[in-house]
Tab-separated table of C-alpha atoms and ligand atoms in Angstrom:
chain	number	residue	atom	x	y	z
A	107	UNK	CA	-215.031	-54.182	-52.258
A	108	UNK	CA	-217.533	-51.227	-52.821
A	109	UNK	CA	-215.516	-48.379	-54.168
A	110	UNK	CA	-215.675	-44.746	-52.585
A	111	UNK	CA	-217.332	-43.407	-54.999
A	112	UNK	CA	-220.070	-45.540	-54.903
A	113	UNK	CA	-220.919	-45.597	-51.320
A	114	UNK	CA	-220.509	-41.505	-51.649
A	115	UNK	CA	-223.003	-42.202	-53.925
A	116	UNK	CA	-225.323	-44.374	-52.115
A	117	UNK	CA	-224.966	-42.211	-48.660
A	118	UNK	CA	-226.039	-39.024	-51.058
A	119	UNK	CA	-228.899	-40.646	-52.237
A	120	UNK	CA	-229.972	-42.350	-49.070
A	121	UNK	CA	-229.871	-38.763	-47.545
A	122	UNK	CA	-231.977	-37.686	-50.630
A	123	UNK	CA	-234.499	-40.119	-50.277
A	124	UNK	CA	-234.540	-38.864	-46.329
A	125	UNK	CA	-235.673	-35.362	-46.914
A	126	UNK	CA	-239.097	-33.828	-47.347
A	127	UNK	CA	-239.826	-34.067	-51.412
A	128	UNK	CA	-242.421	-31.576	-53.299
A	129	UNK	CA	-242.494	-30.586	-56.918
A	130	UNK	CA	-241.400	-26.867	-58.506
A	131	UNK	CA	-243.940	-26.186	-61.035
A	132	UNK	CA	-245.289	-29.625	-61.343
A	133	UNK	CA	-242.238	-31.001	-63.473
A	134	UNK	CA	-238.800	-30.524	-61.382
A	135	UNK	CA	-238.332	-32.570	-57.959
A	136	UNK	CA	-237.393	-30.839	-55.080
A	137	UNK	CA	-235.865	-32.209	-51.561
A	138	UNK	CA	-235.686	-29.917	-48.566
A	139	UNK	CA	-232.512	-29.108	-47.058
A	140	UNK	CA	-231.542	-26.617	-44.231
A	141	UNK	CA	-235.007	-24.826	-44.658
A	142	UNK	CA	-234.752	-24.686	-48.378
A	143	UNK	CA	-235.729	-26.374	-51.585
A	144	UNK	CA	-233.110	-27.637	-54.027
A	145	UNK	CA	-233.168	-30.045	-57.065
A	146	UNK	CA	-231.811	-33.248	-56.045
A	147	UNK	CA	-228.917	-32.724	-58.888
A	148	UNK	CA	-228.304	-29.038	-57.519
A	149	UNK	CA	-228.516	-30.427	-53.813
A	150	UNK	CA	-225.472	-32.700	-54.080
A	151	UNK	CA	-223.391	-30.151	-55.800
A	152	UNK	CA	-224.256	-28.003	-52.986
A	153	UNK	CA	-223.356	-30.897	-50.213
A	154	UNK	CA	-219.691	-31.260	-52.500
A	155	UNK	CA	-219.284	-27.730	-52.454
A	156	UNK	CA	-220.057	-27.343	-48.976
A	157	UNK	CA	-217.517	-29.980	-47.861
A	158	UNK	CA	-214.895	-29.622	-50.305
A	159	UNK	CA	-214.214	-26.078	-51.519
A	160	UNK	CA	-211.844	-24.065	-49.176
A	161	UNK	CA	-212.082	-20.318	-49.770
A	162	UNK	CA	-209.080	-18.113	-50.378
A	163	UNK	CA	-208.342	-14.852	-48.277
A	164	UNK	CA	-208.688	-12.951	-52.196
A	165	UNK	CA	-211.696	-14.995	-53.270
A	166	UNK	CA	-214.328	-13.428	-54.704
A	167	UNK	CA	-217.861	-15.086	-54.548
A	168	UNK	CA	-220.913	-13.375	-56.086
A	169	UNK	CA	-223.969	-14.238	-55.237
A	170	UNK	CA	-227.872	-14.276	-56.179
A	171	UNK	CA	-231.649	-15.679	-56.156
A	172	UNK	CA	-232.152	-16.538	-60.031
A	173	UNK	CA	-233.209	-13.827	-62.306
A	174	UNK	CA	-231.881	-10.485	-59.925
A	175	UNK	CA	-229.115	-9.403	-62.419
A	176	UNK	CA	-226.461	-12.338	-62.433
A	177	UNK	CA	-225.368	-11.933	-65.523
A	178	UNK	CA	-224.741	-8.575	-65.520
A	179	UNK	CA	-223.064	-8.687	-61.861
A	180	UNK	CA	-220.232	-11.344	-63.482
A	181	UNK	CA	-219.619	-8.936	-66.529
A	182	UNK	CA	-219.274	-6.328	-63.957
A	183	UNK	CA	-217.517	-8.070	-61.567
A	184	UNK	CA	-214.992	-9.248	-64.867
A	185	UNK	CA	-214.308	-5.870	-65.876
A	186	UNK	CA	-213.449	-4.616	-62.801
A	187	UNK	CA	-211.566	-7.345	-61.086
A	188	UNK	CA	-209.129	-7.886	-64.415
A	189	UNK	CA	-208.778	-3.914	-65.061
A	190	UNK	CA	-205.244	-4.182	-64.670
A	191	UNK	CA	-205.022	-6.554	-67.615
A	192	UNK	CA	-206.879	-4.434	-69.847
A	193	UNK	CA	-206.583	-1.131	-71.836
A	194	UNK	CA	-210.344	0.143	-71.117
A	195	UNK	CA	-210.171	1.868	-73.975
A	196	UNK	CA	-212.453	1.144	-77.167
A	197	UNK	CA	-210.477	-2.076	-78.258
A	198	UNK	CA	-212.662	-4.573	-78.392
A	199	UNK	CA	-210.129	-6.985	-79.138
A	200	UNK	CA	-208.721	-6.652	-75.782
A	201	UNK	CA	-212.230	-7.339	-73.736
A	202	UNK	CA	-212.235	-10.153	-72.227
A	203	UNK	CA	-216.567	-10.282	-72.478
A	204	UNK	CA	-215.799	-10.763	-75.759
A	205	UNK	CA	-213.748	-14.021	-75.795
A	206	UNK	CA	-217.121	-15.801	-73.958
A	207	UNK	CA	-219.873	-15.603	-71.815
A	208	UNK	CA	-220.011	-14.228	-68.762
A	209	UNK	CA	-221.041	-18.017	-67.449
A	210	UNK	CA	-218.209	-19.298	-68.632
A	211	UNK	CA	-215.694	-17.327	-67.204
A	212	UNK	CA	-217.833	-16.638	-63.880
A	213	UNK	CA	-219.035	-20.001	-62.974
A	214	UNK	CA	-221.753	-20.924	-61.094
A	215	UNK	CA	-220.076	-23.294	-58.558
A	216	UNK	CA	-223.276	-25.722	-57.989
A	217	UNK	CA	-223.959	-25.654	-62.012
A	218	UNK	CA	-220.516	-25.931	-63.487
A	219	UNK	CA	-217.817	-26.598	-60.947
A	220	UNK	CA	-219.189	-29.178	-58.678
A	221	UNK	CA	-222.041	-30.685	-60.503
A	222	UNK	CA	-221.813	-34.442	-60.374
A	223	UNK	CA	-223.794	-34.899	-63.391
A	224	UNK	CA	-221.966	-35.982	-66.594
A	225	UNK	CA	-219.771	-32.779	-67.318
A	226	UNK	CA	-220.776	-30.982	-70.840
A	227	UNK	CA	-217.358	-30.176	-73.232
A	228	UNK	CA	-216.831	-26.366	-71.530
A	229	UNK	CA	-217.378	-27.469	-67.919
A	230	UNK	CA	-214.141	-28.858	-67.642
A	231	UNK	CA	-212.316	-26.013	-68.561
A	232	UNK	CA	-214.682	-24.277	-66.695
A	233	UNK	CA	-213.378	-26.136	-63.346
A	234	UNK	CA	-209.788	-26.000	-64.118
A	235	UNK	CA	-209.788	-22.586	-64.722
A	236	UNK	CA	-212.036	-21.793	-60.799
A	237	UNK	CA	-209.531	-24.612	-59.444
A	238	UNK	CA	-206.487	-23.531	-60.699
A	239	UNK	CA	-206.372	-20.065	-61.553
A	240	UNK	CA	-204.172	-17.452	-60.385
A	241	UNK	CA	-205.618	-15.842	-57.247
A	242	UNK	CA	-208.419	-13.949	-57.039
A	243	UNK	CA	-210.725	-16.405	-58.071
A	244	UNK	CA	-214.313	-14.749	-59.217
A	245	UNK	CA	-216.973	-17.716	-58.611
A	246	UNK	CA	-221.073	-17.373	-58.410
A	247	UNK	CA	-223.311	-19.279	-56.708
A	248	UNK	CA	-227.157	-19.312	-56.023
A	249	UNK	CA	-226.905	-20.680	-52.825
A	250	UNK	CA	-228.856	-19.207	-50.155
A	251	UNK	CA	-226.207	-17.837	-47.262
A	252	UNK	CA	-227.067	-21.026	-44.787
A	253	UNK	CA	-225.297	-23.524	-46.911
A	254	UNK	CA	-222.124	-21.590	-47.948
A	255	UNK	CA	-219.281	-23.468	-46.875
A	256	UNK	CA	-217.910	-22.491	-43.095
A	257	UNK	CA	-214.549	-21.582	-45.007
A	258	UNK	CA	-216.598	-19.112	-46.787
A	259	UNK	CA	-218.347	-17.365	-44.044
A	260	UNK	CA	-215.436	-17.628	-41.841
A	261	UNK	CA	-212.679	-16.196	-44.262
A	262	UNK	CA	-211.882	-12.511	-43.068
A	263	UNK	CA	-210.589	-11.804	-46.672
A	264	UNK	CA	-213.452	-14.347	-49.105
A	265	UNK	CA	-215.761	-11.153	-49.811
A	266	UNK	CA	-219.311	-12.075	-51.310
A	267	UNK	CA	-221.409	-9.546	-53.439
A	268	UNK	CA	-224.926	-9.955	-53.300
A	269	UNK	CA	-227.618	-8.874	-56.269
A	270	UNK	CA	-231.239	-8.442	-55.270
A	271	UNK	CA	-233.956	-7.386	-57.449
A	272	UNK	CA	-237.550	-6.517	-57.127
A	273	UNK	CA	-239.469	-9.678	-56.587
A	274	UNK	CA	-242.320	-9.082	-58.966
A	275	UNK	CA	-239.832	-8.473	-62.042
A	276	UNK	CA	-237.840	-11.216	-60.714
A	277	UNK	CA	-240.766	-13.572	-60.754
A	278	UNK	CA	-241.676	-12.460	-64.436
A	279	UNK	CA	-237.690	-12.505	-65.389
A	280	UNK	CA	-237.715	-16.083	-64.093
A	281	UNK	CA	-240.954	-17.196	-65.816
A	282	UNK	CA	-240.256	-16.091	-69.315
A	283	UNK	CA	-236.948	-18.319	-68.758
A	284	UNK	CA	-237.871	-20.792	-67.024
A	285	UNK	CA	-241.076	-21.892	-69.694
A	286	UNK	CA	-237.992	-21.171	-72.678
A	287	UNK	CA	-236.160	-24.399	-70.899
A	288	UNK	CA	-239.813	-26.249	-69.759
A	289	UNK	CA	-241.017	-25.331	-73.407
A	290	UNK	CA	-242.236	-29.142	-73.987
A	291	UNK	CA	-243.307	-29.679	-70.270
A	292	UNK	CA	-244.945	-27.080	-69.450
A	293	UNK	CA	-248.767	-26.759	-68.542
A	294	UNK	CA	-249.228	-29.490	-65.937
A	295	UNK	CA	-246.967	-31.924	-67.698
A	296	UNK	CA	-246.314	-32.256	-71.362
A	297	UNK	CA	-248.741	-29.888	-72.519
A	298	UNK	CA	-247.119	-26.935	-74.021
A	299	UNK	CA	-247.431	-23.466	-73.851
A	300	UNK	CA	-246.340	-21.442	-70.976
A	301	UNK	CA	-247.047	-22.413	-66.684
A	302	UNK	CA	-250.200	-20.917	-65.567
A	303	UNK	CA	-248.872	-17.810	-64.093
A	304	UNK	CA	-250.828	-17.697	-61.540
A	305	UNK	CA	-249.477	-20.748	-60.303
A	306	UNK	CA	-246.271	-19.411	-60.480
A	307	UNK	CA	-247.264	-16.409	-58.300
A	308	UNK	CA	-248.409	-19.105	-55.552
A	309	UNK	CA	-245.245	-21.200	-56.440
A	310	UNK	CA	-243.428	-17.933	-55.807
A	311	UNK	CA	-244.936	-16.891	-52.756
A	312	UNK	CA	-245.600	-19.987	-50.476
A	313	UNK	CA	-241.250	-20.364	-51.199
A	314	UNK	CA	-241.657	-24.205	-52.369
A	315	UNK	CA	-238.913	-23.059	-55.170
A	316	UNK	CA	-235.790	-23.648	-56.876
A	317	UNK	CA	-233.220	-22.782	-54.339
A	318	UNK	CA	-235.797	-22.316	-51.796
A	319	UNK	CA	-237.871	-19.078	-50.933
A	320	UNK	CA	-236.448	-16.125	-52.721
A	321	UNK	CA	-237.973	-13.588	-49.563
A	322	UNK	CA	-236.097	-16.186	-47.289
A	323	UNK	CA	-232.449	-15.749	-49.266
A	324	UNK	CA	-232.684	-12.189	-50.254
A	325	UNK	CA	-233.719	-11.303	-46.462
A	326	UNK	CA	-230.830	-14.077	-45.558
A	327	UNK	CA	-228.063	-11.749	-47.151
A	328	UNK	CA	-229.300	-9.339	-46.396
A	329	UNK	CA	-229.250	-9.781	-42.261
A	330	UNK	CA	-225.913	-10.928	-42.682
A	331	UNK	CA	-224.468	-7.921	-45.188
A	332	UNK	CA	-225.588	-5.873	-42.210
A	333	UNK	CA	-223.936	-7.549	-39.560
A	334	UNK	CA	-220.664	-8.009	-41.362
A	335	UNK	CA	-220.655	-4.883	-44.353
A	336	UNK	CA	-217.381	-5.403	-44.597
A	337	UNK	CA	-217.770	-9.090	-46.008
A	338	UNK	CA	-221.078	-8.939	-48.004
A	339	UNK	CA	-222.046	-6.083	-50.244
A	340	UNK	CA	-226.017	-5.988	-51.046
A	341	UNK	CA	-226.542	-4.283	-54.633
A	342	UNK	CA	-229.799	-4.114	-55.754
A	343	UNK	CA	-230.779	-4.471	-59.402
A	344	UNK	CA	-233.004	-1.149	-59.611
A	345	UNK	CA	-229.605	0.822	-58.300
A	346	UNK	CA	-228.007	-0.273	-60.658
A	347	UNK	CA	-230.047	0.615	-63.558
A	348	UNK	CA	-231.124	4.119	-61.454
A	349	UNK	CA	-227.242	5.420	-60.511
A	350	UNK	CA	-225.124	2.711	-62.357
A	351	UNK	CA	-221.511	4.825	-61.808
A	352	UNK	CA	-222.346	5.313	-58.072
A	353	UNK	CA	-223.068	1.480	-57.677
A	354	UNK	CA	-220.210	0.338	-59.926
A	355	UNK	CA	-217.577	2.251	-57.921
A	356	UNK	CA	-218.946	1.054	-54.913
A	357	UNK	CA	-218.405	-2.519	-56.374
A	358	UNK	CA	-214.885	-1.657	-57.224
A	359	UNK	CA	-214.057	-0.133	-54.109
A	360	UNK	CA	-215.305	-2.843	-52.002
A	361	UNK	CA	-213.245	-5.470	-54.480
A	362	UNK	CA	-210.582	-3.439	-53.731
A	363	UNK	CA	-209.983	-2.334	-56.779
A	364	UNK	CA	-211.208	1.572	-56.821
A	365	UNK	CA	-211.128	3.879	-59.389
A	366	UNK	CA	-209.151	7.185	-58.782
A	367	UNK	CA	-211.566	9.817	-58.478
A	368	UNK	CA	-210.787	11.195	-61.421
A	369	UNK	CA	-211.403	8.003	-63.385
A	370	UNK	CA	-214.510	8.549	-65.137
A	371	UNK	CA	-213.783	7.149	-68.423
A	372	UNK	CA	-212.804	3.767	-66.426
A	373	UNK	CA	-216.429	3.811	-65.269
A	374	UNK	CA	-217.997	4.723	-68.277
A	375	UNK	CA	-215.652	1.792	-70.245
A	376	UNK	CA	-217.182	-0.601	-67.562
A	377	UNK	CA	-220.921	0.305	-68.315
A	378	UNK	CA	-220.473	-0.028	-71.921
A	379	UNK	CA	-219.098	-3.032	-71.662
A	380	UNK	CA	-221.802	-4.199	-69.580
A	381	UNK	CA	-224.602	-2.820	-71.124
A	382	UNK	CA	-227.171	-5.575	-72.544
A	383	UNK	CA	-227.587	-4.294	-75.372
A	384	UNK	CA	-223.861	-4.802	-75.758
A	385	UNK	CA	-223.482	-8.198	-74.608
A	386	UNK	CA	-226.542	-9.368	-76.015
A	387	UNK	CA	-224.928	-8.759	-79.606
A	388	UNK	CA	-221.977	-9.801	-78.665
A	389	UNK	CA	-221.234	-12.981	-81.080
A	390	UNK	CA	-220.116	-15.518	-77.745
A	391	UNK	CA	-223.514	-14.587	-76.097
A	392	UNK	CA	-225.664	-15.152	-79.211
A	393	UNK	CA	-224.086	-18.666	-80.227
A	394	UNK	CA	-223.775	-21.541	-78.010
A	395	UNK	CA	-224.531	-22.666	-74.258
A	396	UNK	CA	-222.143	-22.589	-71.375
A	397	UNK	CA	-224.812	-23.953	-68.949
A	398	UNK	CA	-226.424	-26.928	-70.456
A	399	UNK	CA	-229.252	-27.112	-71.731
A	400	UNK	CA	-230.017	-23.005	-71.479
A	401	UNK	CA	-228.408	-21.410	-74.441
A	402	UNK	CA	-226.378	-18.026	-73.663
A	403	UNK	CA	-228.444	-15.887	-75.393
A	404	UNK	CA	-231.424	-16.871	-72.613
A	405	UNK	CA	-229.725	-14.811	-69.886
A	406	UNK	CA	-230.382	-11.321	-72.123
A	407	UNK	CA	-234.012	-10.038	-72.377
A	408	UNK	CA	-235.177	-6.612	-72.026
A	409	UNK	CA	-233.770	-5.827	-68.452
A	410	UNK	CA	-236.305	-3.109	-67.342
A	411	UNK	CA	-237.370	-2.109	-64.278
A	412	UNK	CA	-241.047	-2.609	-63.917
A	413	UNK	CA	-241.669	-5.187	-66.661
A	414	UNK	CA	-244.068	-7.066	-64.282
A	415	UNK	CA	-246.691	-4.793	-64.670
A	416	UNK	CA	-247.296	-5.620	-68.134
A	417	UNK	CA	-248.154	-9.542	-66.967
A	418	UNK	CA	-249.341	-9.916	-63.318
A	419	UNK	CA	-252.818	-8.994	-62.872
A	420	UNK	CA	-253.606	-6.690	-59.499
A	421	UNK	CA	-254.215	-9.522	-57.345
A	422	UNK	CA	-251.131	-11.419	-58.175
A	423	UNK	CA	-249.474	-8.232	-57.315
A	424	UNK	CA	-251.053	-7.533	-54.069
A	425	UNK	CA	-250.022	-11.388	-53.229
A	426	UNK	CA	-246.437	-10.844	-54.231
A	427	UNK	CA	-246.115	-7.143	-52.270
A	428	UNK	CA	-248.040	-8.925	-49.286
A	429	UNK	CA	-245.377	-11.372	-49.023
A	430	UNK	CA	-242.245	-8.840	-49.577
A	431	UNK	CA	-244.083	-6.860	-46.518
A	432	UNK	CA	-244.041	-10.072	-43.573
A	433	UNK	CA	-240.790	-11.240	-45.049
A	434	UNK	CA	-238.559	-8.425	-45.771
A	435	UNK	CA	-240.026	-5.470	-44.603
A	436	UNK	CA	-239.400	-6.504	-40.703
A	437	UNK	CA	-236.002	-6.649	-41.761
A	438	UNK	CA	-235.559	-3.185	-42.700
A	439	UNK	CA	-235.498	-4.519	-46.598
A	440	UNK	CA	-237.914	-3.317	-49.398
A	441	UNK	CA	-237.130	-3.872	-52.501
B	516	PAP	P1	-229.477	-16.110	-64.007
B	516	PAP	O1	-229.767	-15.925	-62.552
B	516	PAP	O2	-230.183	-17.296	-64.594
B	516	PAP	O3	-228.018	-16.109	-64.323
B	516	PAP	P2	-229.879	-13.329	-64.481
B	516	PAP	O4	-228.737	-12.826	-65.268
B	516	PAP	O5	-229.878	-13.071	-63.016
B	516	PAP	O6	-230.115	-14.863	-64.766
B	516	PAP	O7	-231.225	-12.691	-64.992
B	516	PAP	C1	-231.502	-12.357	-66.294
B	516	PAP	C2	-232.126	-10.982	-66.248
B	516	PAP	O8	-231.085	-9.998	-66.221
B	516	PAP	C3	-232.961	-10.709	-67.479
B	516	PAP	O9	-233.970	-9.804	-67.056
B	516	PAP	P3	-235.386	-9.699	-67.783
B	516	PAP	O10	-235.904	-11.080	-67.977
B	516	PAP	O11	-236.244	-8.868	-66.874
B	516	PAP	O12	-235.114	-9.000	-69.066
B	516	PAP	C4	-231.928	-10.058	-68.381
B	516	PAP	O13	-232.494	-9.313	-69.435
B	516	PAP	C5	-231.194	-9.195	-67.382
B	516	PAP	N1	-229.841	-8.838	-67.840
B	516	PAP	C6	-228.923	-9.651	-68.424
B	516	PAP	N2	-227.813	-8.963	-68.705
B	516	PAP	C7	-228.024	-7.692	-68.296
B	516	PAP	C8	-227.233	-6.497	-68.353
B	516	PAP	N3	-226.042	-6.499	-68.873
B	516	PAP	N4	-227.770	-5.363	-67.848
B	516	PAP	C9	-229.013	-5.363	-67.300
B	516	PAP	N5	-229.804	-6.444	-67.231
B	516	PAP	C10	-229.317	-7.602	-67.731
């Protein structure tokens, strides 16, 4: 008799084999699902996680494209949401950022809680902890909105926060990263040396991408952070970096967890903390790799707004701000 898990199996990768197939960058494999492009790996995580995770009224799910400010939303979204467990002050004994990285104890449900690929050492611990652990649960996920689970969307209490960043640093975040992890593949297959960026600007734009288009999930969100502000908070990267205390508190208010008005220092505690400079030399963040193969000292770089400029030419530029204007613009979005 065929066991469960093997006909789970097959009927994933008979659905796989269904779905329209193109290639990110000429080295991963992508299948097309609900309007966007996913890894095949990444795809069934998303079809588990879809049919298997059941949100909590406390949940907390933060969300993103790759490369808008993840990392820093988690360490945010840490500090804040376990406050009450810490002293704030200077201790760094008593931060939690400093017992591992923000991956680890943020996971990225797709990556490290659902994946069905063989699990790496920390993943297990990793799923324990998001399966287990003492309500609220903090999770991430790159998942565009249309394939959240219904018990997500439908939860009155499950709130999501939602990073956006600037699509032209986001593209230029994303390809310094991405050609760190393709180092040997790169250039067309096998060659070396970094992906035409060019082709990455056309990779970018025509939305044949990991995780499907970015304008698609940003604008995606976004519609739906308007409808329902009350579930889904949209924080954009350049705010952040612009008025950090004003966005922070608004992220602690809407976790519920405010600071009293006169809790400056609180705020201040939080930013330093979170400041990449800070976790960049933090000793967790400079060793090791929570999500394998990417080591944890991938996710820190320089983290300024406007970095693009110094690698897209004007063209690729006027490509990339044509596309932000007939995808996000008509939505009242410019980022
Ligand atoms: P991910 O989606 O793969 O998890 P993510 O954290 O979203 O990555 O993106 C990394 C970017 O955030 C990097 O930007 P850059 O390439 O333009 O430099 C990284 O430097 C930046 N970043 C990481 N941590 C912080 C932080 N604490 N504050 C501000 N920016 C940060």
């Amino acid at each position: 008799m065929q066991s469960s898990s093997t006909s789970k199996d097959d009927e994933e990768n008979a659905l796989l084999n269904s779905l329209p197939k193109a290639r990110f960058w000429n080295i991963v494999e992508l299948r097309q699902w609900d309007g966007y492009w996913f890894e095949p790996g990444l795809l069934k995580s998303a079809i588990t996680f879809r049919s298997s995770f059941h949100a909590r009224n406390d949940d907390v799910l933060l969300a993103s494209p790759i490369k808008t400010g993840t990392t820093w939303l988690k360490s945010l979204s840490l500090c804040i949401m376990t406050r009450n467990l810490q002293t704030l002050d200077e201790d760094e004994e008593d931060d939690i950022l400093t017992k591992g990285s923000p991956h680890f104890h943020v996971p990225t449900v797709e990556i490290s809680v659902y994946s069905t690929e063989e699990a790496a050492p920390p993943r297990a611990a990793i799923y324990e902890a998001a399966a287990s652990a003492a309500a609220p649960r903090l999770l991430h996920t790159h998942l565009p909105y249309a394939v959240l689970p219904d018990s997500v969307k439908e939860s009155e209490g499950c709130k999501i926060v939602y990073i956006a960043r600037n699509p032209k640093d986001t593209l230029i975040s994303m390809w310094h990263f991405l050609n760190s992890q393709f180092e040997t593949l790169t250039d067309g297959g096998g060659g070396g040396g970094p992906f035409p960026l060019e082709d990455a600007v056309d990779c970018f734009c025509s939305g044949v991408h990991i995780y499907g288009s970015f304008f698609d999930h940003v604008a995606e969100y976004w519609a739906e952070s308007r409808k329902r502000p009350e579930k889904i908070l949209f924080v954009k990267y350049e705010d952040l970096k612009c008025e950090p205390k004003r966005y922070v508190s608004e992220i602690a208010e809407f976790l519920g967890r405010p600071f009293g008005e006169e809790d400056e220092v609180g705020v201040n505690e939080v930013l330093r903390r979170c400041s990449l400079e800070r976790l960049k030399n933090l000793e967790v963040n400079k060793t090791g790799s929570v999500v394998f193969p990417c080591p944890n000292s991938s996710y820190f770089r320089k983290g300024e707004v406007g970095d693009s400029k110094n690698y897209l030419t004007a063209e690729m530029e006027r490509r990339i701000d044509e596309t932000s204007r007939l995808k996000l613009e008509p939505f009242g979005l410019f980022l």
